[in-house]
Amino acid sequence: MIEDMELKLRTTLQTIYFGKTKDIVNELRQVMPVSVLKSRSALQQQIAGAIGGRGN
C-alpha cells in the first residue's frame, strides 16, 4: 500500500517535472519562419561568393 502510493507520487512528480521543463524549453526556443532561414542562407551564399571572388 505504501509502495503503491510512493510509486504514484514519484510518477506524478516525474510527469510534472518533465512536462514543465519541456514547456519552458519550448518557450525559450525561438522558432524562425522558413522564409527567414532561406533569406539568411541566400545572404550567406552571397557573402561567400563575394569573399571568394576577391581572392582572384
Short mmCIF file of N, CA and C in Angstrom, two decimals:
data_model
loop_
_atom_site.label_atom_id
_atom_site.label_comp_id
_atom_site.label_asym_id
_atom_site.label_seq_id
_atom_site.Cartn_x
_atom_site.Cartn_y
_atom_site.Cartn_z
N MET A 1 0.83 -1.19 0.00
CA MET A 1 0.00 0.00 0.00
C MET A 1 0.88 1.26 0.00
N ILE A 2 1.85 1.32 0.88
CA ILE A 2 2.75 2.47 0.94
C ILE A 2 3.60 2.53 -0.33
N GLU A 3 4.05 1.36 -0.79
CA GLU A 3 4.85 1.32 -2.00
C GLU A 3 4.05 1.81 -3.21
N ASP A 4 2.77 1.44 -3.27
CA ASP A 4 1.92 1.89 -4.37
C ASP A 4 1.76 3.41 -4.36
N MET A 5 1.55 3.96 -3.18
CA MET A 5 1.40 5.41 -3.05
C MET A 5 2.70 6.12 -3.40
N GLU A 6 3.82 5.55 -2.96
CA GLU A 6 5.12 6.13 -3.29
C GLU A 6 5.35 6.11 -4.80
N LEU A 7 5.04 5.01 -5.44
CA LEU A 7 5.19 4.91 -6.89
C LEU A 7 4.29 5.91 -7.60
N LYS A 8 3.07 6.06 -7.12
CA LYS A 8 2.13 7.01 -7.72
C LYS A 8 2.65 8.44 -7.58
N LEU A 9 3.14 8.80 -6.40
CA LEU A 9 3.69 10.14 -6.18
C LEU A 9 4.94 10.38 -7.03
N ARG A 10 5.80 9.38 -7.10
CA ARG A 10 7.02 9.51 -7.90
C ARG A 10 6.68 9.70 -9.37
N THR A 11 5.74 8.95 -9.88
CA THR A 11 5.32 9.07 -11.28
C THR A 11 4.71 10.44 -11.54
N THR A 12 3.88 10.91 -10.63
CA THR A 12 3.25 12.22 -10.78
C THR A 12 4.29 13.33 -10.79
N LEU A 13 5.22 13.28 -9.86
CA LEU A 13 6.28 14.29 -9.80
C LEU A 13 7.14 14.27 -11.06
N GLN A 14 7.46 13.09 -11.54
CA GLN A 14 8.28 12.98 -12.74
C GLN A 14 7.53 13.54 -13.95
N THR A 15 6.25 13.24 -14.05
CA THR A 15 5.44 13.75 -15.17
C THR A 15 5.36 15.26 -15.12
N ILE A 16 5.12 15.81 -13.95
CA ILE A 16 5.01 17.26 -13.81
C ILE A 16 6.36 17.92 -14.10
N TYR A 17 7.44 17.37 -13.56
CA TYR A 17 8.77 17.95 -13.75
C TYR A 17 9.15 17.99 -15.22
N PHE A 18 9.06 16.84 -15.88
CA PHE A 18 9.47 16.80 -17.29
C PHE A 18 8.51 17.57 -18.18
N GLY A 19 7.24 17.58 -17.85
CA GLY A 19 6.28 18.37 -18.62
C GLY A 19 6.56 19.85 -18.52
N LYS A 20 6.82 20.32 -17.31
CA LYS A 20 7.12 21.74 -17.11
C LYS A 20 8.44 22.12 -17.76
N THR A 21 9.44 21.26 -17.65
CA THR A 21 10.72 21.52 -18.30
C THR A 21 10.55 21.63 -19.80
N LYS A 22 9.76 20.75 -20.39
CA LYS A 22 9.50 20.79 -21.83
C LYS A 22 8.80 22.08 -22.21
N ASP A 23 7.82 22.51 -21.43
CA ASP A 23 7.12 23.77 -21.70
C ASP A 23 8.08 24.95 -21.68
N ILE A 24 8.95 25.00 -20.69
CA ILE A 24 9.89 26.11 -20.56
C ILE A 24 10.87 26.13 -21.73
N VAL A 25 11.40 24.97 -22.09
CA VAL A 25 12.34 24.90 -23.21
C VAL A 25 11.67 25.35 -24.50
N ASN A 26 10.44 24.93 -24.72
CA ASN A 26 9.73 25.34 -25.93
C ASN A 26 9.45 26.84 -25.95
N GLU A 27 9.22 27.44 -24.80
CA GLU A 27 9.00 28.88 -24.75
C GLU A 27 10.30 29.64 -25.02
N LEU A 28 11.41 29.13 -24.53
CA LEU A 28 12.69 29.81 -24.70
C LEU A 28 13.23 29.68 -26.12
N ARG A 29 12.90 28.59 -26.76
CA ARG A 29 13.40 28.36 -28.12
C ARG A 29 12.65 29.28 -29.08
N GLN A 30 13.40 29.97 -29.91
CA GLN A 30 12.79 30.84 -30.90
C GLN A 30 12.60 30.06 -32.19
N VAL A 31 11.38 30.11 -32.68
CA VAL A 31 11.07 29.43 -33.92
C VAL A 31 11.13 30.46 -35.04
N MET A 32 11.98 30.20 -36.02
CA MET A 32 12.14 31.13 -37.14
C MET A 32 11.35 30.60 -38.33
N PRO A 33 10.65 31.49 -39.02
CA PRO A 33 9.93 31.07 -40.22
C PRO A 33 10.89 30.60 -41.30
N VAL A 34 10.40 29.74 -42.18
CA VAL A 34 11.23 29.19 -43.25
C VAL A 34 11.74 30.31 -44.16
N SER A 35 10.93 31.33 -44.39
CA SER A 35 11.35 32.42 -45.26
C SER A 35 12.58 33.14 -44.71
N VAL A 36 12.64 33.30 -43.40
CA VAL A 36 13.80 33.95 -42.78
C VAL A 36 15.03 33.06 -42.93
N LEU A 37 14.87 31.77 -42.74
CA LEU A 37 16.00 30.85 -42.88
C LEU A 37 16.51 30.82 -44.32
N LYS A 38 15.60 30.85 -45.28
CA LYS A 38 16.02 30.85 -46.69
C LYS A 38 16.74 32.14 -47.05
N SER A 39 16.24 33.27 -46.58
CA SER A 39 16.90 34.54 -46.90
C SER A 39 18.27 34.61 -46.22
N ARG A 40 18.38 34.07 -45.04
CA ARG A 40 19.67 34.04 -44.34
C ARG A 40 20.67 33.16 -45.10
N SER A 41 20.20 32.02 -45.59
CA SER A 41 21.07 31.13 -46.37
C SER A 41 21.51 31.80 -47.66
N ALA A 42 20.60 32.51 -48.34
CA ALA A 42 20.95 33.21 -49.58
C ALA A 42 21.99 34.29 -49.31
N LEU A 43 21.83 35.01 -48.22
CA LEU A 43 22.79 36.05 -47.85
C LEU A 43 24.17 35.45 -47.56
N GLN A 44 24.18 34.31 -46.88
CA GLN A 44 25.45 33.64 -46.60
C GLN A 44 26.15 33.23 -47.89
N GLN A 45 25.39 32.75 -48.85
CA GLN A 45 25.97 32.35 -50.13
C GLN A 45 26.51 33.56 -50.88
N GLN A 46 25.80 34.67 -50.83
CA GLN A 46 26.27 35.90 -51.49
C GLN A 46 27.58 36.38 -50.87
N ILE A 47 27.64 36.36 -49.57
CA ILE A 47 28.85 36.79 -48.88
C ILE A 47 30.02 35.86 -49.21
N ALA A 48 29.76 34.56 -49.20
CA ALA A 48 30.81 33.60 -49.52
C ALA A 48 31.29 33.79 -50.96
N GLY A 49 30.37 34.08 -51.87
CA GLY A 49 30.75 34.32 -53.26
C GLY A 49 31.58 35.58 -53.40
N ALA A 50 31.20 36.63 -52.68
CA ALA A 50 31.93 37.89 -52.75
C ALA A 50 33.33 37.74 -52.17
N ILE A 51 33.44 37.01 -51.09
CA ILE A 51 34.75 36.80 -50.47
C ILE A 51 35.61 35.93 -51.38
N GLY A 52 35.02 34.92 -51.99
CA GLY A 52 35.75 34.03 -52.89
C GLY A 52 36.23 34.76 -54.14
N GLY A 53 35.45 35.73 -54.61
CA GLY A 53 35.81 36.49 -55.80
C GLY A 53 36.96 37.45 -55.56
N ARG A 54 37.16 37.86 -54.35
CA ARG A 54 38.23 38.82 -54.03
C ARG A 54 39.60 38.19 -54.09
N GLY A 55 39.68 36.92 -53.81
CA GLY A 55 40.97 36.24 -53.75
C GLY A 55 41.64 36.11 -55.10
N ASN A 56 40.91 36.24 -56.17
CA ASN A 56 41.49 36.06 -57.52
C ASN A 56 42.13 37.29 -58.03
#
